[in-house]
GROMACS .gro file of C-alpha atoms in nm:
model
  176
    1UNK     CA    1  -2.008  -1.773  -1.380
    2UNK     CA    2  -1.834  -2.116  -1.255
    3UNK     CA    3  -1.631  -2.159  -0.973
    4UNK     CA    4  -1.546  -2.543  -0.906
    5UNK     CA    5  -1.396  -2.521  -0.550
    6UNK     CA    6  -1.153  -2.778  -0.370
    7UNK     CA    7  -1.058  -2.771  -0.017
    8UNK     CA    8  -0.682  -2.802  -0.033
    9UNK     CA    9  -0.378  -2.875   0.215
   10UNK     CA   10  -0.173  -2.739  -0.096
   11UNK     CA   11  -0.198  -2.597  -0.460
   12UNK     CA   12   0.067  -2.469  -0.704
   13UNK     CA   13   0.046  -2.349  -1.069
   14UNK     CA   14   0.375  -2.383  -1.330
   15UNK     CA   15   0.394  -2.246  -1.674
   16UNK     CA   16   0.692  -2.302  -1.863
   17UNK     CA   17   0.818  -2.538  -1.580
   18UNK     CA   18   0.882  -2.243  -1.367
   19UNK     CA   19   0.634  -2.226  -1.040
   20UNK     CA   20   0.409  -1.902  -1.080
   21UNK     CA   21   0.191  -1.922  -0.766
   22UNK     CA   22   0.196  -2.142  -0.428
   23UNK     CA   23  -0.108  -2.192  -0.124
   24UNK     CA   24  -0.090  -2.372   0.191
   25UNK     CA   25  -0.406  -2.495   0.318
   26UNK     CA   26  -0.703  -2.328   0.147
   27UNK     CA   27  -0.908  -2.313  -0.142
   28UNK     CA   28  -0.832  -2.401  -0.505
   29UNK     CA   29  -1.072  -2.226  -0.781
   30UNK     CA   30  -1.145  -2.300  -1.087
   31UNK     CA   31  -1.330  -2.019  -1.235
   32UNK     CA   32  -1.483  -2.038  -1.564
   33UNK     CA   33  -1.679  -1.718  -1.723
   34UNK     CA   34  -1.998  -1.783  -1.930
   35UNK     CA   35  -2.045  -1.529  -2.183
   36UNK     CA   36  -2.340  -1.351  -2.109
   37UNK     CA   37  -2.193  -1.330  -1.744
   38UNK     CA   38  -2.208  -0.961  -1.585
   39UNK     CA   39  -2.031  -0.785  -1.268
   40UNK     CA   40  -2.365  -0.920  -1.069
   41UNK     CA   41  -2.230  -1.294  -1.134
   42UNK     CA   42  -1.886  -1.230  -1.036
   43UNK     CA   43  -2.033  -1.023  -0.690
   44UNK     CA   44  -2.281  -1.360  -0.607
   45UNK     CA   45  -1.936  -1.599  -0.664
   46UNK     CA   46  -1.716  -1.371  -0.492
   47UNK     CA   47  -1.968  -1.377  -0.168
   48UNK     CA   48  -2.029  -1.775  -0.195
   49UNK     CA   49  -1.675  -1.812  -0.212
   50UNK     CA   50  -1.542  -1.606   0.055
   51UNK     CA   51  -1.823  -1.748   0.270
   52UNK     CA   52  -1.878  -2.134   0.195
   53UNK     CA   53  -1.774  -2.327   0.534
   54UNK     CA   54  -1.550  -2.625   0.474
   55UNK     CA   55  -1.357  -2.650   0.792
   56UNK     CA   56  -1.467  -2.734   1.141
   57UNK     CA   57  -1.465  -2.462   1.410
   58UNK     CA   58  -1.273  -2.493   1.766
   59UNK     CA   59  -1.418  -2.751   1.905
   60UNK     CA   60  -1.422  -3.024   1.618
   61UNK     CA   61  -1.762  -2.896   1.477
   62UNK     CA   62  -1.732  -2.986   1.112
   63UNK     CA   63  -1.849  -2.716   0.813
   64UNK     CA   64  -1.837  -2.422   1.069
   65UNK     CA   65  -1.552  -2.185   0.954
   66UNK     CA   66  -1.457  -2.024   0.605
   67UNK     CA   67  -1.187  -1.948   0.474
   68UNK     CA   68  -1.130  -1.559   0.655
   69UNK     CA   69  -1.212  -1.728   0.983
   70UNK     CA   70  -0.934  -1.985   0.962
   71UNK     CA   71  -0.650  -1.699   0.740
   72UNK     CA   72  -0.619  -1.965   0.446
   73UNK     CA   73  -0.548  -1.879   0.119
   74UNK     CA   74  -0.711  -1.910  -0.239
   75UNK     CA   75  -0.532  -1.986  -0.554
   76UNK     CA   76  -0.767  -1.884  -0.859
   77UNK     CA   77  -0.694  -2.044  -1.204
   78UNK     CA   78  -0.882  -1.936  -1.476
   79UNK     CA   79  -1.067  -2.213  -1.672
   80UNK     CA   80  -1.292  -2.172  -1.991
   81UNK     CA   81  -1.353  -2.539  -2.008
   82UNK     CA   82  -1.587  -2.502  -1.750
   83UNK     CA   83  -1.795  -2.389  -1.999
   84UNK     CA   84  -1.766  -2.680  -2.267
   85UNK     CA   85  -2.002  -2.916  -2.393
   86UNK     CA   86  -1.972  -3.221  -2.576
   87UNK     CA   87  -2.091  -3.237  -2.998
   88UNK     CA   88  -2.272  -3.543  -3.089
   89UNK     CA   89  -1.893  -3.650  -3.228
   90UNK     CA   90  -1.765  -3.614  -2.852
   91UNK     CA   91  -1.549  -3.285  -2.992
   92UNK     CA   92  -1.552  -3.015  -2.730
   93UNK     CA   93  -1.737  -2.748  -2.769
   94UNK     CA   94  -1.668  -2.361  -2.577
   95UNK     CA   95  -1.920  -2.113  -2.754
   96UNK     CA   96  -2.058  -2.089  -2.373
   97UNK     CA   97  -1.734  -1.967  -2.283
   98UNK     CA   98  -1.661  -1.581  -2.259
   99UNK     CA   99  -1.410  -1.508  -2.466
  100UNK     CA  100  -1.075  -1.451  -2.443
  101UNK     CA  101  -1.051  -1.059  -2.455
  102UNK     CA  102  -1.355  -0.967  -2.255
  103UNK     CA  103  -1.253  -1.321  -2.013
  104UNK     CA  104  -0.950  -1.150  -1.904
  105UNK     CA  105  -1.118  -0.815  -1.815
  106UNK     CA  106  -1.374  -1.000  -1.616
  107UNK     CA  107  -1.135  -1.196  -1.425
  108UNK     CA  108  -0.936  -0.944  -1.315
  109UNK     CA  109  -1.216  -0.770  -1.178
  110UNK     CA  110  -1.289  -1.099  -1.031
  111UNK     CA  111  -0.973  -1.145  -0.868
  112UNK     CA  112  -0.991  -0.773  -0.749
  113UNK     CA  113  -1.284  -0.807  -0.571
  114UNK     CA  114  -1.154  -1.126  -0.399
  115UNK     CA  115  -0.882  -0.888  -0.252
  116UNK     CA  116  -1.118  -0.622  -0.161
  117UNK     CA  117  -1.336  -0.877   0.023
  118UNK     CA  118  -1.024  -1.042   0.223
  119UNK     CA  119  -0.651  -0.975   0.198
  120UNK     CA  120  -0.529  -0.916  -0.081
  121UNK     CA  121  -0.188  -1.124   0.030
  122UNK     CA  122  -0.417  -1.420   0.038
  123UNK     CA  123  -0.533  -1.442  -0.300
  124UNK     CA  124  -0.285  -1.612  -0.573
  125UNK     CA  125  -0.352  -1.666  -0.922
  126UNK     CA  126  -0.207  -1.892  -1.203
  127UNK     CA  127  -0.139  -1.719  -1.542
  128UNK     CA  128  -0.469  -1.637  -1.756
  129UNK     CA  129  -0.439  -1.784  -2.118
  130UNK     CA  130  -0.133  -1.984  -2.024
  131UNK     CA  131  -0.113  -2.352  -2.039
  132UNK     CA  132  -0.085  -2.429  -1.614
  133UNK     CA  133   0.068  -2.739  -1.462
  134UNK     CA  134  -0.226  -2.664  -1.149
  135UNK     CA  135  -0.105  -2.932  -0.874
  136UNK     CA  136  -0.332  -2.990  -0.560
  137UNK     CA  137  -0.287  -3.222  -0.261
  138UNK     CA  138  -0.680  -3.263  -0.174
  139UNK     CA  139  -0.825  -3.223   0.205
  140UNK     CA  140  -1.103  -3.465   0.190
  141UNK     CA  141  -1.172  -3.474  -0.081
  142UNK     CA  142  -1.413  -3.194  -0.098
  143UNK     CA  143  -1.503  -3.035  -0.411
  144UNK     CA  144  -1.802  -2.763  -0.471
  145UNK     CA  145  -1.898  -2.610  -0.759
  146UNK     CA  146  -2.041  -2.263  -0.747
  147UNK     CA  147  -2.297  -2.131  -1.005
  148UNK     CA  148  -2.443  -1.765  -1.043
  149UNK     CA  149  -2.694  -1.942  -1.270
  150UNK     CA  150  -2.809  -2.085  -0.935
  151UNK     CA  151  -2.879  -1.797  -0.792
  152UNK     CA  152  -3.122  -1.702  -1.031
  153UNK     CA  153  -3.307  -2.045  -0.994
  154UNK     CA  154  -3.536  -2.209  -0.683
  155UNK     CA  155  -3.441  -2.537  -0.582
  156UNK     CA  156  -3.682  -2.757  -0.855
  157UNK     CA  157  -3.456  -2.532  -1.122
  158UNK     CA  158  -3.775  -2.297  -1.188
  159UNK     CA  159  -3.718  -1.935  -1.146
  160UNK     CA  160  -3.721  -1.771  -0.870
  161UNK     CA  161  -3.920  -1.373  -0.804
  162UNK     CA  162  -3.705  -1.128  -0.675
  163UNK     CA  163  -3.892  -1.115  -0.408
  164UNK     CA  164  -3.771  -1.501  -0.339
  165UNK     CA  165  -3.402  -1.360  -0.380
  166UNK     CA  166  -3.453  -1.104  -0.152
  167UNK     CA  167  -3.584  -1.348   0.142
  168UNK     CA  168  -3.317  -1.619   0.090
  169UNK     CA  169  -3.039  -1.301   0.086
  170UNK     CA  170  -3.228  -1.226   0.418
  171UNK     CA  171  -3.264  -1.558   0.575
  172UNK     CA  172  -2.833  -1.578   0.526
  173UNK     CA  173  -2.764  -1.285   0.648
  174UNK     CA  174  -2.955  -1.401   0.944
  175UNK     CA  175  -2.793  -1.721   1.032
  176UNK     CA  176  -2.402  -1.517   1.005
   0.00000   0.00000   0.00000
């Protein structure tokens, strides 16, 4: 699972020229499902997400607070592209991409677990399988992209033992 994050001061996303969903200041994501992508991807992107620190705290310390310490909101569009790769004739390409049917299910359960893990008044959505007009206005910029793939990986890309997991998911917990 893919989840290209964007600190925003605002987001919006219009189908059919008729506004469907509105944030303040928060998060915009982009979430892409890859298809061999379970309910353990969507838990690991769920916790990045509600945790990743991209505003400064009280006293002007930058990269301190996320996004339940400061009551923002997040605005999730759904985005198989995410998934694409180029052919050798520059045609996209989506056979990484879930698809469509089992997509859906997944992000729902996505978007519920957002809600479960903050308010669910907080968490907005465009309109899956729709063509969106997504409009941001960008605080920073600052963009992140967030990768269960990642998780499964050490930092030179090799792959890491559970026991590795385990002790990173440790050392985290710690520093909160």
């Amino acid at each position: 699972m893919r989840v290209v994050i964007q600190r925003v001061k605002s987001a919006s996303v219009t189908v059919d020229q008729k506004q469907v969903s509105a944030i303040g200041p928060g998060i915009l994501a982009l979430v892409g499902l890859h298809h061999e992508d379970a309910e353990t991807d969507m838990q690991y992107c769920v916790k990045r997400l509600l945790a990743v620190k991209l505003w400064e705290n009280d006293n002007g310390a930058p990269w301190r607070h996320h996004i339940k310490q400061k009551g923002f909101e997040i605005l999730c569009v759904s985005q198989f592209t995410l998934y694409g790769t180029l052919s050798k004739k520059n045609q996209p390409d989506y056979k990484l991409a879930m698809k469509a049917d089992q997509a859906q299910t997944m992000y729902s359960k996505f978007l519920e677990m957002l809600k479960e893990g903050y308010e669910k008044d907080r968490i907005m959505d465009g309109k899956f399988g729709e063509m969106m007009d997504v409009g941001l206005v960008n605080d920073g910029p600052v963009t992140l992209v967030i990768d269960s793939r990642d998780d499964k990986k050490g930092p030179s890309g090799s792959q890491m033992s559970s026991s590795s997991l385990e002790d990173a998911e440790k050392i985290n917990n710690d520093e909160r």
